[in-house]
mmCIF file of C-alpha atoms in Angstrom:
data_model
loop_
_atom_site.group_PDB
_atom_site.id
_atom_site.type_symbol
_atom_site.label_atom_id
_atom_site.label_comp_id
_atom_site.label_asym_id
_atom_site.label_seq_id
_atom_site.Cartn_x
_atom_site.Cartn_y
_atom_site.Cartn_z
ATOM 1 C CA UNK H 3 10.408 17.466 -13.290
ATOM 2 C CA UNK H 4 10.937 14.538 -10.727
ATOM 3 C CA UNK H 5 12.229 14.826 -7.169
ATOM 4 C CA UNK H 6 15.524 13.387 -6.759
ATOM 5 C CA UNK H 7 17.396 11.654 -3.657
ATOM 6 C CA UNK H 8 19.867 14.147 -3.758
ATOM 7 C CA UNK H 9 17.673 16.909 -3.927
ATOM 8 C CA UNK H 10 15.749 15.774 -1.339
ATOM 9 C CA UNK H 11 18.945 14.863 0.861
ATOM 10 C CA UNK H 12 20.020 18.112 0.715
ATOM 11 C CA UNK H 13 16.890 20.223 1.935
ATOM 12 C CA UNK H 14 17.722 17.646 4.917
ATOM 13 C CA UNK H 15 20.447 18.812 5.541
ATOM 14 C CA UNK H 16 19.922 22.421 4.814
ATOM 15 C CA UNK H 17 17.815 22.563 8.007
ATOM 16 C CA UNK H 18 20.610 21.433 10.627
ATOM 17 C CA UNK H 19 21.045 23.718 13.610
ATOM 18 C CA UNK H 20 23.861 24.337 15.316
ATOM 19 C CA UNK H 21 24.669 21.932 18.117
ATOM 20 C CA UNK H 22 27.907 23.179 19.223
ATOM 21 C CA UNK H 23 31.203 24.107 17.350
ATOM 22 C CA UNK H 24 33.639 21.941 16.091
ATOM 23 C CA UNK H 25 33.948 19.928 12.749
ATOM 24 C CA UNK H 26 31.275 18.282 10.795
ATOM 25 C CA UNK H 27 30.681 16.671 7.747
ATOM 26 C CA UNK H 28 27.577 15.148 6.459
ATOM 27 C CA UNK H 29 28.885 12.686 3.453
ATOM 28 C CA UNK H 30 26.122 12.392 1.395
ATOM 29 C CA UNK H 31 27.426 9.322 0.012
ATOM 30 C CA UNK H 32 27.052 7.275 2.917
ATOM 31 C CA UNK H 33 23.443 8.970 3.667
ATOM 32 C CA UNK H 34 22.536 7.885 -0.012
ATOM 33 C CA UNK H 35 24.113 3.925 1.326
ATOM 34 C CA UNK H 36 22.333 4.103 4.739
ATOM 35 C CA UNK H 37 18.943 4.952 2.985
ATOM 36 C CA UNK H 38 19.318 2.386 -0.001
ATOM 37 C CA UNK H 39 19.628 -0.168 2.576
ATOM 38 C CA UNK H 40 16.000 0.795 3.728
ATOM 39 C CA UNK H 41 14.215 0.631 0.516
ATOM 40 C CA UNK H 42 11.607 -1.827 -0.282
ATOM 41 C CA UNK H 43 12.223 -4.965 -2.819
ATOM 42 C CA UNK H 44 9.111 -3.912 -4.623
ATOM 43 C CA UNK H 45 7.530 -0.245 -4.934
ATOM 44 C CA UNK H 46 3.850 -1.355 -3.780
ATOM 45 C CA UNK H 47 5.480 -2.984 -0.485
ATOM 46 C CA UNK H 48 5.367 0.871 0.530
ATOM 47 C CA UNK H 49 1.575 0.455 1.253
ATOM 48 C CA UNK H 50 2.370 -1.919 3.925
ATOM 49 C CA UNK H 51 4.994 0.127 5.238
ATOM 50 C CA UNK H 52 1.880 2.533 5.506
ATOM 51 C CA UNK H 53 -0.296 0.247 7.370
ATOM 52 C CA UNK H 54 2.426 -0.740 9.236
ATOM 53 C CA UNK H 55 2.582 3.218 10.161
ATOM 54 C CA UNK H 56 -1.112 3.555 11.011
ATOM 55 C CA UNK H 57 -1.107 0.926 13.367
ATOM 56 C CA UNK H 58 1.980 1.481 15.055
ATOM 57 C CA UNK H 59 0.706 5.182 15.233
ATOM 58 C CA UNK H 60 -2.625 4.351 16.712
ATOM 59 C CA UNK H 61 -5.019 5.271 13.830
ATOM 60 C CA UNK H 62 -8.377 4.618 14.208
ATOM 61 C CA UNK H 63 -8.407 4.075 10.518
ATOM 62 C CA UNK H 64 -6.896 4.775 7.170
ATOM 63 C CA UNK H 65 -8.197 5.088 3.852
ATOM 64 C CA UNK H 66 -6.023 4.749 0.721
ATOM 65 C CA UNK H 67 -6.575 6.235 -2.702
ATOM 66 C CA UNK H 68 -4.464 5.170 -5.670
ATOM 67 C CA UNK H 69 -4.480 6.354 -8.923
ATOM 68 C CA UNK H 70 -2.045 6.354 -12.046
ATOM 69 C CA UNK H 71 -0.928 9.691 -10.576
ATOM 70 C CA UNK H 72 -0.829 9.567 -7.272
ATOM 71 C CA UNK H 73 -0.943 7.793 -3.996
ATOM 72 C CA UNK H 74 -3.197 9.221 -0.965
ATOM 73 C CA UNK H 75 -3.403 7.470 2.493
ATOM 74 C CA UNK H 76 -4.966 8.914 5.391
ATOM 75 C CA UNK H 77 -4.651 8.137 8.774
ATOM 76 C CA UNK H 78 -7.147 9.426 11.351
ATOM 77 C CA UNK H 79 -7.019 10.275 15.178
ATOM 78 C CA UNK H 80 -3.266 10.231 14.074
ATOM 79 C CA UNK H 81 -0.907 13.429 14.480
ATOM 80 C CA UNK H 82 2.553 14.088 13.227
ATOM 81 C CA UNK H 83 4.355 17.178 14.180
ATOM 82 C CA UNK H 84 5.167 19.721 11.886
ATOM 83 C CA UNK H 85 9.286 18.391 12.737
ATOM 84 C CA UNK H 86 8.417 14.793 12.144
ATOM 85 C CA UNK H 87 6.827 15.588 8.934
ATOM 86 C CA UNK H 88 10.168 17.938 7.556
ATOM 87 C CA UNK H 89 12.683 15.451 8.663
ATOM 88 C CA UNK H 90 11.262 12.078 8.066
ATOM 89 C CA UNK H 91 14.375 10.408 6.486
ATOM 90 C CA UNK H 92 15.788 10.988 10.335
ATOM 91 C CA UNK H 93 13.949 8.287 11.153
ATOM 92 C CA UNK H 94 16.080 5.681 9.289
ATOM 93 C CA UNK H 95 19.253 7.220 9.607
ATOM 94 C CA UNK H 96 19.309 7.351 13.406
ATOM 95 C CA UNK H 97 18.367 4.055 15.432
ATOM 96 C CA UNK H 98 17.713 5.930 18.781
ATOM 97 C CA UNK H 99 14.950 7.765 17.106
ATOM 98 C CA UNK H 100 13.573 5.066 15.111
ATOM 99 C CA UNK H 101 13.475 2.513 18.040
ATOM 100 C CA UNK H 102 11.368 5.241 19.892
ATOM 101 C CA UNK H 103 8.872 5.510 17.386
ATOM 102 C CA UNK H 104 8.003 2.617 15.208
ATOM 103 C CA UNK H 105 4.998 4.827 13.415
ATOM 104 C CA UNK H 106 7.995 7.272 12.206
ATOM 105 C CA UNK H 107 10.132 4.541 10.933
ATOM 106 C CA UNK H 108 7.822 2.882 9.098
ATOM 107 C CA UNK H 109 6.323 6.101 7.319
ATOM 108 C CA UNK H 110 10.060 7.025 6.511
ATOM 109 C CA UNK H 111 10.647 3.408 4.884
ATOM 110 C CA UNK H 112 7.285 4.416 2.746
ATOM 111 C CA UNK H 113 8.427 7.875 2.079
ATOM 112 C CA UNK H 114 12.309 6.679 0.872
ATOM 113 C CA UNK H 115 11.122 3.887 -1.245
ATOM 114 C CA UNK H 116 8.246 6.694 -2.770
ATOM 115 C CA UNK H 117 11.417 9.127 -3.260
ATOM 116 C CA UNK H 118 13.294 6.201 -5.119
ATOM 117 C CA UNK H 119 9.941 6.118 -7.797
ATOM 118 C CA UNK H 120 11.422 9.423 -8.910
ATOM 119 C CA UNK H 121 8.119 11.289 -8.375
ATOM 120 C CA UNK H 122 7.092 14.934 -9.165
ATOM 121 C CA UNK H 123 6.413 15.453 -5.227
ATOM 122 C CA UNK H 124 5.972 14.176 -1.938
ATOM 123 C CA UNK H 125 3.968 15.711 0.392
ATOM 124 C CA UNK H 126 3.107 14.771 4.063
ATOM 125 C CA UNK H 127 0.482 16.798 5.719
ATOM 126 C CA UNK H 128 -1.294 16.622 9.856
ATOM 127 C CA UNK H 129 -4.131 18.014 11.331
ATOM 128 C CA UNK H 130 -4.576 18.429 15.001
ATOM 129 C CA UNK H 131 -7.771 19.115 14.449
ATOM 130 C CA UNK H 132 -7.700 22.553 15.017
ATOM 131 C CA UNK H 133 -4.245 23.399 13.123
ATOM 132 C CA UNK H 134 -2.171 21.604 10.122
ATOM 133 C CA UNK H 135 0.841 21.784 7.990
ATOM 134 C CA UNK H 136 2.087 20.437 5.183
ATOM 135 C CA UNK H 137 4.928 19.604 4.116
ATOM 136 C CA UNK H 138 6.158 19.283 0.576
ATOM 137 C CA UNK H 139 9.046 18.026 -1.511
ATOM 138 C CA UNK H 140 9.339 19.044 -5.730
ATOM 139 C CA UNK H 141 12.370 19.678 -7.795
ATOM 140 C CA UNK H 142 11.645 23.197 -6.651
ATOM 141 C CA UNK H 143 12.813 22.503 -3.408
ATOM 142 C CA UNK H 144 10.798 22.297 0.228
ATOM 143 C CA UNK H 145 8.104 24.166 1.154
ATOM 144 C CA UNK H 146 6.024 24.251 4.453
ATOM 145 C CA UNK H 147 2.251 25.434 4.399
ATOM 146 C CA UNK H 148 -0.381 25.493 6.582
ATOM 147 C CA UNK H 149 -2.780 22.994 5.574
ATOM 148 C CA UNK H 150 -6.387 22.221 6.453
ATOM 149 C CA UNK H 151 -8.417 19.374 5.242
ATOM 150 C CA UNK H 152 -11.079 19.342 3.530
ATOM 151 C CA UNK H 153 -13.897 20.127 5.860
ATOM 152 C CA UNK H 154 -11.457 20.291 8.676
ATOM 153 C CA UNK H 155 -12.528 17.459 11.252
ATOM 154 C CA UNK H 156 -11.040 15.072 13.278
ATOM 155 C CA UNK H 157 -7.202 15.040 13.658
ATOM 156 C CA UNK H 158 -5.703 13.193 10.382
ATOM 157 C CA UNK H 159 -2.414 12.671 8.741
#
């Protein structure tokens, strides 16, 4: 089974919290038009998008792996928040938070074109070097881990 937008615009908006009372709607429609208007021309333009997120993020470096399955990019001495991870489309659908944090914008350009492939799962994953999560996105939903590399080290995303 693939991931689909919807699916993974609604475990989005499954984790809203209560602001204050009142009405609100979140038309899903318009989410789906705001994000198409972020994806890439072409599907391997999301590896610059991930360069583009390492060096805005202040990696020290990033390896890449890319197979006929999958797509695995690291960035080291770089740290996402267990948050930043779970709601990365935020990133593109509000401008405050996207002009505060370039690194998070372009990851969540990466990560909406990657959703668009139709994939089996996305997962995003950080290591503080002493604790990680991961994050991950299937047809069966969301699901938050704790995650250590392998061989633990330095911090890494």
């Amino acid at each position: 089974m693939t991931l689909s937008l919807d699916t993974f615009l609604q475990d989005l908006q499954a984790e809203a919290k209560l602001d204050s009372h009142g009405q609100f709607t979140l038309d899903m429609d318009h989410a789906r038009d705001k994000l198409a208007a972020y994806l890439l021309k072409k599907t391997d333009e999301l590896l610059f998008k991930l360069v583009q997120c390492g060096v805005a993020g202040g990696a020290s470096k990033m390896d890449m792996e890319t197979k006929n399955t999958h797509v695995r990019f690291v960035f080291h001495d770089m740290v996402l928040s267990k948050r930043e991870m779970g709601q990365i489309l935020n990133y593109l659908l509000n401008s405050d938070a996207s002009q505060s944090n370039r690194a998070l914008t372009h990851l969540a350009a990466a990560v909406n074109t990657a959703v668009g492939t139709r994939p089996s799962a996305i997962a995003l994953a950080s290591w503080d070097g002493a604790r990680g999560q991961l994050v991950r996105w299937s047809s069966q939903g969301k699901e938050t881990v704790e995650w250590k590399p392998p061989g633990g080290g330095r911090p890494q995303t």
